[in-house]
Amino acid sequence: MAVNDLYRLTIHEAHRLLVKGEVTSVELTRSVLERIEAVEERVRAFITVTADLALEQAAEADRRIRAGDATPLTGIPVQLKDVIVTRGIRTTCGSRILENFVPIYDATVARRLAEAGAVLVGKGNMDEFAMGSSTENSAFFPTRNPWDLERVPGGSSGGSAAAVAADECIYALGSDTGGSVRQPAALCNVVGLKPTYGRVSRFGLIAFASSLDQIGPLTKDVEDCALVMNVIAGPDPNDSTTVNIPVPDYTRFLIPDLKGLRLGVPAEYYEGIQPEVKGVLTTAIRVLEGLGAEIIWDVSLPHTRYALPCYYIIAPSEASSNLARYDGVKYGYSYFEAEDVWDAMMKTRQYGFGPEVKRRIMLGTYALSAGYYDAYYLKAQKVRTLIRADFDRAFQRVDALVTPTSPTVAFRLGERTQDPLQMYMSDICTIPVNIAGICGLSVPAGFVDGLPVGMQLIGRAFDEGTLLRIGYAYQQATDWHRRRPPL
Amino acid sequence: MRLSREEVLHIAWLARLGLDEAELERFREQLSNILEHFQVLQELNTDEIPPTAHILPLEDVMRDDEPQPSYSLDDILANAPRREGPYFRVMAVLEE
């Protein structure tokens, strides 16, 4: 491979070349930085590019590789969604209110990647505070879908998915509260995993909805996803919601057949889906069957239609509480010319937050306010129990579920910005997974008119391994994940 | 379920969120529509269903109380919009 094409590599391909001494991390990192220079003006996937830091880290990685001390991630360029705090590197969360915020510590995932020898090339664009499904809610600029620059990359981790699809990094980490890793992965033709709640530390993940948020990898294939999970998964004393369940070596699950696995196809996830997307899924399911899986067609999750309203009560309620910390006193934007302390706080938040964040703060505050708590928040928590019970029942019969990731292919910029409810519908297939706290993996499954379609695999709590096995086997039989956008 | 202007202002005050006239009217309309959509949850009888606040069966997570190095004062104040010596500077909360 020519040195200037190195940016196209996956983690496992790059690792092999690095340890053989055929390329250096500095060469690989330069190639990725040149790629960013070549396409970033059109894609706009980065809020911050950390070129100097990346080259320093690459030089250090090369020393480590020469010393025979390389991990699978040593010397490999990564982008982090700008919701993950990085010590000494501006972290904006896509918001004016944090436009000049420079964290004083690293998120646990950032620290673990650094210890593994990762090379940070920059911070990914995103919907403000991870609220959105198109990355159009970024306070700075929208990201474009590399497959069609007039369309959205999905969101909220749109900058991370677009960067991986455009080869502006070898992999990325995003965050997923209602689909924010999986939906942009689907729309950009990359692999995206939402791990089980409690599997990956949230320490240093700027909080949106704490009972739903989870960090996950965006990668070029399933093997890479397993390699990243091996590093970021596991308990963390700084996040008491991480669970002390042993982390398996996820590469153990990368076997090319599905014999003995039962996969359910829940009808509720195929209602209201773009017909061509449904067609792609039908073909993909036949491939899974051909690999030895038994397909169960009559699995039902009857409360699926209640997941969207349930989510849009719980997530904004938690957000309204989490975002109360932005008061203009300790960090972030602050309005100085106020009449009194309350006026200062209200104007700081008025000018610091964008429209979607305000809408969700208002919605959550309403749902939690005296007189409405029982009808909205408590009701939603009870419905959450019913949605979880649907999955529990389904997983008595099957090992995983197969659904579309997104009900449509990528939509046009501006198409859904005027109607919040229509935008919220973008996540109908992914939201139930966060509500139940289980895991979901999106893998490239085909195209409709040149636009990518993702297949979502939903698994039992802490059974990411089975999802990786299914995704890996599928990728041995298909080549959708190898297609690259014509940039 | 249509929200009144007063209700929107009340919620904004609870959230300490300043709104201009246009935002006030837009949120009145949009929040009303969204809340109307939520009414579908009332179809479900949940009288006997316990709420899920959190999906993990977590009990109190305890650790030994061991002193750890903390952040320096300069680190803590590094992002302060207004600082005075070793303090965050805020507007007067209690006036004379």
Coordinates of C-alpha atoms in Angstrom, one line a residue:
Chain A
M1 CA 0.0 0.0 0.0
A2 CA 1.3 3.4 -0.9
V3 CA 2.2 5.5 2.1
N4 CA -0.2 8.3 1.1
D5 CA -3.1 5.8 1.1
L6 CA -2.6 4.6 4.6
Y7 CA -5.6 6.5 5.9
R8 CA -7.8 3.9 4.4
L9 CA -6.6 1.1 6.7
T10 CA -8.6 -0.5 9.5
I11 CA -7.1 -0.8 13.0
H12 CA -6.2 -4.5 12.5
E13 CA -4.6 -3.8 9.1
A14 CA -2.6 -0.8 10.4
H15 CA -1.5 -2.8 13.5
R16 CA -0.1 -5.6 11.4
L17 CA 2.0 -3.1 9.3
L18 CA 3.1 -1.2 12.3
V19 CA 4.5 -4.2 14.2
K20 CA 6.1 -5.6 11.1
G21 CA 7.9 -2.3 10.8
E22 CA 6.5 -1.7 7.3
V23 CA 5.1 1.7 8.2
T24 CA 5.5 4.0 11.2
S25 CA 2.8 5.6 13.2
V26 CA 4.2 9.0 12.1
E27 CA 3.6 8.0 8.5
L28 CA 0.1 6.7 9.2
T29 CA -0.7 9.8 11.2
R30 CA 0.6 12.2 8.5
S31 CA -1.5 10.3 6.0
V32 CA -4.6 10.8 8.1
L33 CA -3.8 14.5 8.7
E34 CA -3.4 15.0 5.0
R35 CA -6.7 13.3 4.4
I36 CA -8.3 15.6 6.8
E37 CA -6.8 18.6 5.0
A38 CA -8.1 17.2 1.7
V39 CA -11.7 16.5 2.6
E40 CA -12.5 18.3 5.8
E41 CA -13.6 21.5 4.0
R42 CA -16.5 19.5 2.5
V43 CA -17.3 17.1 5.3
R44 CA -16.7 19.3 8.4
A45 CA -16.5 16.4 10.9
F46 CA -14.1 18.0 13.4
I47 CA -14.6 20.8 15.9
T48 CA -10.9 20.7 16.7
V49 CA -8.0 19.0 14.9
T50 CA -5.0 18.2 17.1
A51 CA -2.3 17.8 14.5
D52 CA 0.7 18.7 16.6
L53 CA -0.4 16.6 19.5
A54 CA -1.1 13.7 17.1
L55 CA 2.4 13.8 15.6
E56 CA 4.0 13.9 19.1
Q57 CA 1.9 10.9 20.2
A58 CA 2.8 9.1 17.0
A59 CA 6.5 9.6 17.6
E60 CA 6.1 8.2 21.1
A61 CA 4.0 5.3 19.7
D62 CA 6.8 4.5 17.3
R63 CA 9.3 4.3 20.2
R64 CA 6.9 1.9 22.0
I65 CA 6.4 -0.3 18.9
R66 CA 10.2 -0.5 18.3
A67 CA 10.5 -1.6 22.0
G68 CA 8.1 -4.4 21.3
D69 CA 5.5 -3.0 23.6
A70 CA 2.7 -2.3 21.2
T71 CA -1.0 -2.9 22.0
P72 CA -3.5 -3.4 19.1
L73 CA -4.3 0.4 19.3
T74 CA -0.7 1.7 19.6
G75 CA 0.0 4.3 17.0
I76 CA -3.5 4.3 15.5
P77 CA -5.2 7.7 14.9
V78 CA -8.6 8.1 16.7
Q79 CA -11.1 10.9 16.8
L80 CA -13.2 11.5 20.0
K81 CA -16.7 13.0 19.9
D82 CA -16.5 16.4 21.6
V83 CA -18.7 15.3 24.5
I84 CA -15.7 13.3 25.9
V85 CA -13.5 15.5 28.0
T86 CA -9.8 15.7 27.2
R87 CA -7.3 17.3 29.5
G88 CA -5.8 20.5 28.1
I89 CA -7.8 20.1 24.8
R90 CA -10.9 22.3 24.3
T91 CA -14.1 20.3 24.7
T92 CA -17.2 22.1 23.5
C93 CA -20.0 19.5 23.6
G94 CA -21.1 21.3 20.4
S95 CA -22.3 24.2 22.4
R96 CA -21.6 27.9 22.7
I97 CA -21.9 27.6 26.5
L98 CA -18.7 25.4 26.5
E99 CA -17.0 27.1 23.4
N100 CA -13.8 27.9 25.4
F101 CA -13.9 25.1 28.0
V102 CA -10.6 23.4 28.5
P103 CA -11.0 20.3 30.8
I104 CA -8.6 19.7 33.7
Y105 CA -8.9 15.9 33.5
D106 CA -9.3 13.1 31.0
A107 CA -12.4 11.0 30.6
T108 CA -11.7 7.4 31.6
V109 CA -12.0 6.2 28.0
A110 CA -9.6 8.9 26.8
R111 CA -7.1 7.9 29.5
R112 CA -7.4 4.2 28.6
L113 CA -6.9 4.9 24.9
A114 CA -3.9 7.1 25.8
E115 CA -2.4 4.3 27.9
A116 CA -2.9 1.9 25.0
G117 CA -0.8 4.3 22.9
A118 CA -3.6 5.8 20.8
V119 CA -3.0 8.9 18.6
L120 CA -5.6 11.6 19.0
V121 CA -6.3 13.5 15.8
G122 CA -9.2 15.7 17.0
K123 CA -12.6 16.1 18.5
G124 CA -15.8 15.3 16.5
N125 CA -18.7 17.6 15.7
M126 CA -22.0 16.7 17.3
D127 CA -25.5 17.9 18.0
E128 CA -25.3 20.3 21.0
F129 CA -25.2 18.3 24.2
A130 CA -25.8 15.2 22.0
M131 CA -29.4 16.2 21.5
G132 CA -30.3 15.5 17.9
S133 CA -30.3 13.0 15.1
S134 CA -28.6 15.0 12.3
T135 CA -25.7 17.0 13.7
E136 CA -27.5 20.1 12.5
N137 CA -27.9 21.2 16.2
S138 CA -24.2 21.8 16.5
A139 CA -23.7 25.4 17.6
F140 CA -20.9 25.7 15.1
F141 CA -21.7 24.1 11.7
P142 CA -23.5 21.1 10.4
T143 CA -21.5 18.0 9.3
R144 CA -22.2 16.6 5.8
N145 CA -22.7 13.0 4.9
P146 CA -19.7 11.8 2.9
W147 CA -22.0 9.7 0.7
D148 CA -24.0 12.8 -0.3
L149 CA -22.8 16.2 0.8
E150 CA -26.4 17.6 0.6
R151 CA -27.5 15.1 3.3
V152 CA -27.1 14.7 7.0
P153 CA -24.6 12.2 8.5
G154 CA -27.2 11.4 11.3
G155 CA -26.5 12.3 14.9
S156 CA -25.7 13.1 17.4
S157 CA -22.3 11.5 16.8
G158 CA -22.5 12.6 13.2
G159 CA -19.0 14.2 13.2
S160 CA -17.5 10.9 14.4
A161 CA -19.4 8.7 11.9
A162 CA -18.6 11.0 9.0
A163 CA -14.9 11.1 10.0
V164 CA -14.6 7.3 10.0
A165 CA -16.6 7.0 6.7
A166 CA -14.4 9.7 5.1
D167 CA -11.2 8.1 6.4
E168 CA -10.4 11.2 8.4
C169 CA -9.5 8.9 11.3
I170 CA -9.1 5.1 11.7
Y171 CA -11.8 4.9 14.3
A172 CA -13.8 7.1 16.7
L173 CA -15.6 7.0 20.0
G174 CA -19.1 8.5 20.2
S175 CA -21.9 8.5 22.8
D176 CA -25.3 6.9 22.5
T177 CA -28.3 8.0 24.5
G178 CA -31.1 7.1 22.1
G179 CA -29.2 5.9 19.0
S180 CA -26.5 8.6 18.7
V181 CA -23.8 6.1 17.8
R182 CA -25.8 3.5 15.8
Q183 CA -28.0 5.8 13.7
P184 CA -25.1 7.9 12.3
A185 CA -23.1 4.7 11.8
A186 CA -26.0 3.4 9.7
L187 CA -26.3 6.6 7.7
C188 CA -22.5 6.7 7.0
N189 CA -21.9 3.0 6.3
V190 CA -19.7 2.3 9.3
V191 CA -20.0 0.0 12.4
G192 CA -21.4 1.5 15.6
L193 CA -21.9 -0.2 19.0
K194 CA -24.0 0.9 21.9
P195 CA -22.6 -1.2 24.7
T196 CA -24.8 -2.4 27.7
Y197 CA -25.4 0.3 30.3
G198 CA -22.6 0.0 32.8
R199 CA -20.1 -1.7 30.5
V200 CA -18.1 1.4 29.6
S201 CA -17.2 4.1 32.1
R202 CA -19.1 7.4 31.7
F203 CA -16.6 9.3 33.8
G204 CA -15.7 12.4 31.8
L205 CA -18.6 12.0 29.4
I206 CA -20.5 15.3 29.6
A207 CA -23.9 14.2 31.0
F208 CA -27.1 14.3 28.9
A209 CA -29.4 11.6 30.4
S210 CA -27.5 9.7 33.0
S211 CA -29.6 6.5 33.0
L212 CA -29.4 6.2 29.2
D213 CA -25.9 7.5 28.2
Q214 CA -23.2 5.1 27.1
I215 CA -20.0 5.6 25.1
G216 CA -19.4 3.3 22.1
P217 CA -16.9 2.8 19.2
L218 CA -17.4 3.8 15.5
T219 CA -15.2 1.6 13.3
K220 CA -14.6 0.5 9.8
D221 CA -15.4 -3.1 10.6
V222 CA -16.6 -5.4 13.4
E223 CA -13.1 -6.8 14.1
D224 CA -12.0 -3.2 14.9
C225 CA -15.0 -2.8 17.2
A226 CA -14.0 -5.8 19.2
L227 CA -10.4 -4.4 19.5
V228 CA -11.6 -1.0 20.8
M229 CA -14.1 -2.7 23.3
N230 CA -11.2 -4.7 24.7
V231 CA -9.6 -1.4 25.8
I232 CA -12.6 0.7 26.9
A233 CA -14.9 -1.8 28.6
G234 CA -14.8 -2.6 32.3
P235 CA -15.3 -1.3 35.8
D236 CA -14.1 2.2 36.8
P237 CA -13.9 3.4 40.4
N238 CA -14.8 6.9 39.1
D239 CA -18.2 5.6 37.7
S240 CA -20.2 3.7 40.3
T241 CA -22.6 2.6 37.6
T242 CA -20.0 0.5 35.8
V243 CA -20.5 -3.2 36.6
N244 CA -18.0 -5.6 38.0
I245 CA -18.6 -8.3 35.4
P246 CA -15.5 -9.7 33.8
V247 CA -14.7 -8.3 30.3
P248 CA -14.2 -11.1 27.8
D249 CA -11.6 -10.9 25.1
Y250 CA -14.1 -9.7 22.4
T251 CA -11.9 -11.0 19.6
R252 CA -12.9 -14.6 20.8
F253 CA -16.3 -14.0 19.3
L254 CA -15.0 -13.3 15.8
I255 CA -15.9 -16.6 14.2
P256 CA -17.4 -16.9 10.7
D257 CA -20.5 -19.0 11.3
L258 CA -23.8 -18.6 13.1
K259 CA -24.7 -22.3 13.8
G260 CA -26.8 -22.8 16.8
L261 CA -27.9 -19.1 17.1
R262 CA -31.5 -18.1 17.1
L263 CA -32.3 -14.6 15.7
G264 CA -35.6 -12.9 16.1
V265 CA -37.3 -10.6 13.6
P266 CA -39.7 -8.4 15.6
A267 CA -42.6 -7.2 13.3
E268 CA -43.0 -3.9 15.3
Y269 CA -39.6 -2.7 14.0
Y270 CA -40.6 -3.1 10.4
E271 CA -43.7 -0.9 10.6
G272 CA -43.4 2.6 9.2
I273 CA -40.0 1.7 7.6
Q274 CA -39.0 3.0 4.2
P275 CA -39.9 0.1 1.9
E276 CA -36.5 0.0 0.2
V277 CA -34.8 -0.2 3.7
K278 CA -37.1 -3.1 4.5
G279 CA -36.0 -4.8 1.3
V280 CA -32.3 -4.4 2.3
L281 CA -33.0 -6.0 5.7
T282 CA -34.9 -8.9 4.1
T283 CA -31.8 -9.7 2.0
A284 CA -29.5 -9.4 5.0
I285 CA -31.6 -11.8 7.0
R286 CA -31.3 -14.4 4.3
V287 CA -27.5 -14.0 4.5
L288 CA -27.7 -14.6 8.2
E289 CA -29.8 -17.7 7.6
G290 CA -27.3 -18.9 5.1
L291 CA -24.5 -18.6 7.7
G292 CA -26.4 -21.1 9.9
A293 CA -28.6 -18.9 12.1
E294 CA -32.2 -20.0 12.8
I295 CA -34.6 -17.2 12.0
I296 CA -37.6 -16.8 14.3
W297 CA -40.3 -14.7 12.5
D298 CA -43.0 -14.4 15.2
V299 CA -41.1 -12.5 17.9
S300 CA -43.2 -9.7 19.3
L301 CA -42.3 -6.6 21.4
P302 CA -45.7 -5.2 21.8
H303 CA -44.8 -2.0 23.7
T304 CA -42.4 -0.7 21.0
R305 CA -44.7 2.1 19.9
Y306 CA -44.6 3.6 23.4
A307 CA -40.8 3.8 23.5
L308 CA -40.5 7.1 21.7
P309 CA -42.8 9.1 24.1
C310 CA -41.3 7.2 27.1
Y311 CA -37.8 8.3 26.0
Y312 CA -38.8 11.9 25.2
I313 CA -40.1 12.2 28.8
I314 CA -37.2 10.5 30.6
A315 CA -34.3 11.9 28.6
P316 CA -35.3 15.6 28.8
S317 CA -36.2 15.2 32.5
E318 CA -32.7 13.9 33.3
A319 CA -31.2 16.5 30.9
S320 CA -33.1 19.4 32.6
S321 CA -31.5 18.3 35.9
N322 CA -28.0 17.6 34.5
L323 CA -27.8 20.9 32.6
A324 CA -28.8 22.9 35.7
R325 CA -25.0 23.1 36.3
Y326 CA -24.5 25.6 33.5
D327 CA -25.0 28.7 35.6
G328 CA -22.1 30.9 34.3
V329 CA -20.2 30.7 37.6
K330 CA -17.7 27.8 37.6
Y331 CA -16.9 27.4 33.9
G332 CA -18.4 28.1 30.5
Y333 CA -20.0 31.2 28.9
S334 CA -21.2 33.8 31.4
Y335 CA -23.4 36.9 30.9
F336 CA -21.9 39.8 32.8
E337 CA -24.1 42.8 32.3
A338 CA -27.0 41.4 34.3
E339 CA -29.2 43.2 36.8
D340 CA -29.0 40.6 39.5
V341 CA -27.9 37.0 40.1
W342 CA -31.1 35.4 38.6
D343 CA -31.0 37.6 35.6
A344 CA -27.3 36.7 35.1
M345 CA -28.2 33.0 35.2
M346 CA -31.2 33.2 32.9
K347 CA -29.4 35.3 30.3
T348 CA -26.3 33.0 30.5
R349 CA -28.5 30.1 29.6
Q350 CA -30.6 32.0 27.1
Y351 CA -27.5 33.0 25.0
G352 CA -25.4 29.9 25.8
F353 CA -27.8 27.2 24.8
G354 CA -29.3 26.6 21.3
P355 CA -33.0 25.9 20.5
E356 CA -33.1 22.1 20.8
V357 CA -31.3 22.1 24.2
K358 CA -33.7 24.8 25.4
R359 CA -36.7 22.8 24.1
R360 CA -35.6 19.7 26.0
I361 CA -34.8 21.6 29.2
M362 CA -38.3 23.1 29.0
L363 CA -39.9 19.7 28.3
G364 CA -38.0 18.0 31.1
T365 CA -38.7 20.8 33.6
Y366 CA -42.4 20.5 32.8
A367 CA -42.5 16.7 33.1
L368 CA -40.8 17.0 36.6
S369 CA -42.8 19.9 37.9
A370 CA -45.4 19.8 40.7
G371 CA -48.7 18.5 39.4
Y372 CA -47.3 16.8 36.3
Y373 CA -44.7 14.4 37.7
D374 CA -47.1 11.5 38.1
A375 CA -48.7 11.9 34.7
Y376 CA -45.4 12.2 32.8
Y377 CA -42.2 11.2 34.5
L378 CA -43.6 8.5 36.8
K379 CA -45.8 7.2 34.0
A380 CA -42.8 7.0 31.6
Q381 CA -40.7 5.1 34.2
K382 CA -43.5 2.5 34.5
V383 CA -43.7 2.2 30.7
R384 CA -39.9 1.7 30.9
T385 CA -40.6 -1.4 33.0
L386 CA -43.0 -2.8 30.3
I387 CA -40.5 -2.2 27.5
R388 CA -37.8 -4.0 29.4
A389 CA -40.1 -6.9 30.1
D390 CA -40.8 -7.2 26.3
F391 CA -37.1 -7.7 25.7
D392 CA -36.8 -10.2 28.6
R393 CA -39.5 -12.3 27.1
A394 CA -38.0 -12.1 23.6
F395 CA -34.6 -13.1 24.8
Q396 CA -36.0 -16.3 26.3
R397 CA -36.7 -17.5 22.8
V398 CA -33.8 -15.9 20.8
D399 CA -30.2 -14.9 21.2
A400 CA -30.5 -11.6 19.4
L401 CA -32.9 -9.5 17.4
V402 CA -32.4 -8.2 13.8
T403 CA -34.0 -4.8 12.9
P404 CA -33.3 -1.8 10.8
T405 CA -31.1 0.8 12.6
S406 CA -32.8 3.8 11.0
P407 CA -36.3 3.9 9.5
T408 CA -34.9 5.8 6.4
V409 CA -31.7 6.5 4.6
A410 CA -29.9 9.8 5.3
F411 CA -32.3 12.8 4.8
R412 CA -31.5 16.2 3.3
L413 CA -30.0 19.0 5.4
G414 CA -32.9 21.2 6.7
E415 CA -35.5 18.5 5.9
R416 CA -36.5 17.9 9.5
T417 CA -35.3 20.9 11.4
Q418 CA -38.6 22.7 11.5
D419 CA -40.5 19.8 13.1
P420 CA -39.0 18.5 16.3
L421 CA -41.4 15.5 16.4
Q422 CA -40.4 14.4 12.9
M423 CA -36.7 14.6 13.9
Y424 CA -37.4 12.6 17.0
M425 CA -38.9 9.8 14.8
S426 CA -35.4 9.2 13.3
D427 CA -34.6 7.1 16.4
I428 CA -37.6 4.9 16.7
C429 CA -35.6 1.7 16.1
T430 CA -32.7 2.5 18.5
I431 CA -34.4 4.2 21.5
P432 CA -35.9 1.0 23.0
V433 CA -32.3 -0.4 23.4
N434 CA -31.3 2.5 25.7
I435 CA -34.6 2.4 27.6
A436 CA -33.9 -1.3 28.4
G437 CA -30.1 -0.7 29.0
I438 CA -29.1 -3.5 26.7
C439 CA -26.7 -3.5 23.7
G440 CA -27.1 -2.8 20.0
L441 CA -24.7 -3.0 17.1
S442 CA -25.2 -1.4 13.7
V443 CA -23.4 -2.9 10.7
P444 CA -23.5 -1.8 7.0
A445 CA -26.1 -3.9 5.2
G446 CA -26.6 -2.4 1.7
F447 CA -27.5 0.7 -0.2
V448 CA -30.7 2.5 -1.5
D449 CA -29.9 4.9 -4.4
G450 CA -26.3 5.1 -3.3
L451 CA -27.1 5.8 0.4
P452 CA -26.1 3.4 3.1
V453 CA -28.5 1.2 5.1
G454 CA -27.6 -0.2 8.5
M455 CA -28.8 -3.5 10.2
Q456 CA -29.2 -3.3 13.9
L457 CA -28.5 -6.3 16.1
I458 CA -29.9 -6.1 19.6
G459 CA -28.6 -8.4 22.3
R460 CA -29.0 -9.4 26.0
A461 CA -27.3 -7.3 28.7
F462 CA -23.6 -7.8 28.6
D463 CA -23.8 -10.0 25.6
E464 CA -21.9 -7.7 23.2
G465 CA -19.9 -10.8 22.2
T466 CA -22.9 -12.4 20.4
L467 CA -23.6 -9.2 18.5
L468 CA -19.9 -9.0 17.4
R469 CA -20.1 -12.7 16.3
I470 CA -23.1 -12.1 14.1
G471 CA -21.7 -8.9 12.7
Y472 CA -18.4 -10.5 12.0
A473 CA -19.9 -13.5 10.3
Y474 CA -22.1 -11.2 8.2
Q475 CA -19.0 -9.2 7.1
Q476 CA -17.2 -12.4 6.0
A477 CA -20.2 -13.0 3.6
T478 CA -20.7 -9.4 2.4
D479 CA -18.6 -6.5 1.4
W480 CA -20.9 -3.5 2.1
H481 CA -18.5 -2.3 4.9
R482 CA -15.6 -2.1 2.5
R483 CA -17.4 0.5 0.2
R484 CA -16.1 4.0 0.5
P485 CA -17.8 7.2 -0.4
P486 CA -16.7 9.0 -3.7
L487 CA -15.1 12.0 -2.0
Chain B
M1 CA -53.3 19.8 25.9
R2 CA -52.4 23.4 25.0
L3 CA -50.0 25.3 27.1
S4 CA -50.7 28.9 28.1
R5 CA -48.2 31.7 27.8
E6 CA -48.1 31.9 31.6
E7 CA -47.4 28.1 31.9
V8 CA -44.4 28.5 29.5
L9 CA -43.1 31.4 31.5
H10 CA -43.5 29.5 34.7
I11 CA -41.5 26.5 33.3
A12 CA -38.8 28.8 32.0
W13 CA -38.5 30.4 35.4
L14 CA -38.2 27.0 37.1
A15 CA -35.4 26.1 34.6
R16 CA -33.8 29.6 35.0
L17 CA -34.0 29.9 31.2
G18 CA -34.4 33.3 29.6
L19 CA -36.7 33.4 26.5
D20 CA -37.4 36.1 24.0
E21 CA -40.9 36.7 22.7
A22 CA -40.4 34.6 19.6
E23 CA -39.0 31.7 21.5
L24 CA -41.8 31.9 24.0
E25 CA -44.5 31.6 21.3
R26 CA -42.6 28.9 19.4
F27 CA -42.1 26.8 22.5
R28 CA -45.7 27.2 23.5
E29 CA -46.7 25.7 20.1
Q30 CA -44.0 23.0 19.9
L31 CA -44.2 21.8 23.5
S32 CA -48.0 21.6 23.3
N33 CA -47.7 19.4 20.2
I34 CA -45.1 17.1 21.8
L35 CA -47.1 16.8 25.0
E36 CA -50.2 15.9 23.0
H37 CA -48.1 13.1 21.3
F38 CA -47.2 11.8 24.8
Q39 CA -50.9 11.2 25.6
V40 CA -50.6 7.9 23.9
L41 CA -48.9 6.6 27.1
Q42 CA -52.3 7.0 28.9
E43 CA -53.6 4.1 26.9
L44 CA -51.6 1.8 29.1
N45 CA -52.8 0.7 32.5
T46 CA -49.7 0.9 34.7
D47 CA -51.4 0.8 38.1
E48 CA -49.7 -2.4 39.1
I49 CA -46.4 -1.8 37.3
P50 CA -43.4 -0.7 39.3
P51 CA -41.3 2.2 37.9
T52 CA -37.8 1.7 36.5
A53 CA -35.5 4.5 37.6
H54 CA -32.4 2.7 36.6
I55 CA -31.8 -0.6 34.8
L56 CA -29.0 -2.0 36.9
P57 CA -29.7 -3.8 40.2
L58 CA -27.1 -1.6 41.9
E59 CA -26.8 -1.3 45.7
D60 CA -24.7 1.2 47.4
V61 CA -21.2 1.1 46.0
M62 CA -18.7 1.5 48.8
R63 CA -15.0 2.0 48.8
D64 CA -12.3 2.6 51.5
D65 CA -12.0 6.3 52.4
E66 CA -8.4 6.8 51.3
P67 CA -7.0 10.2 50.7
Q68 CA -6.1 10.9 47.0
P69 CA -4.3 13.8 45.4
S70 CA -6.8 16.5 44.4
Y71 CA -6.7 19.2 41.8
S72 CA -4.7 22.4 42.4
L73 CA -6.6 25.6 43.1
D74 CA -5.4 27.0 39.8
D75 CA -6.8 24.0 37.9
I76 CA -10.2 24.3 39.6
L77 CA -10.4 28.0 38.8
A78 CA -8.9 27.8 35.3
N79 CA -12.2 27.9 33.5
A80 CA -13.9 30.4 35.9
P81 CA -15.6 33.2 34.0
R82 CA -14.7 35.6 36.9
R83 CA -12.1 34.9 39.5
E84 CA -11.0 37.0 42.5
G85 CA -7.9 35.5 44.2
P86 CA -8.7 32.0 45.3
Y87 CA -12.5 32.5 44.7
F88 CA -15.1 32.3 42.0
R89 CA -16.6 35.8 41.7
V90 CA -20.4 35.9 41.6
M91 CA -23.0 38.6 41.7
A92 CA -24.5 39.4 45.1
V93 CA -27.1 36.9 46.2
L94 CA -28.2 38.7 49.3
E95 CA -28.4 42.5 49.0
E96 CA -28.1 44.8 52.1

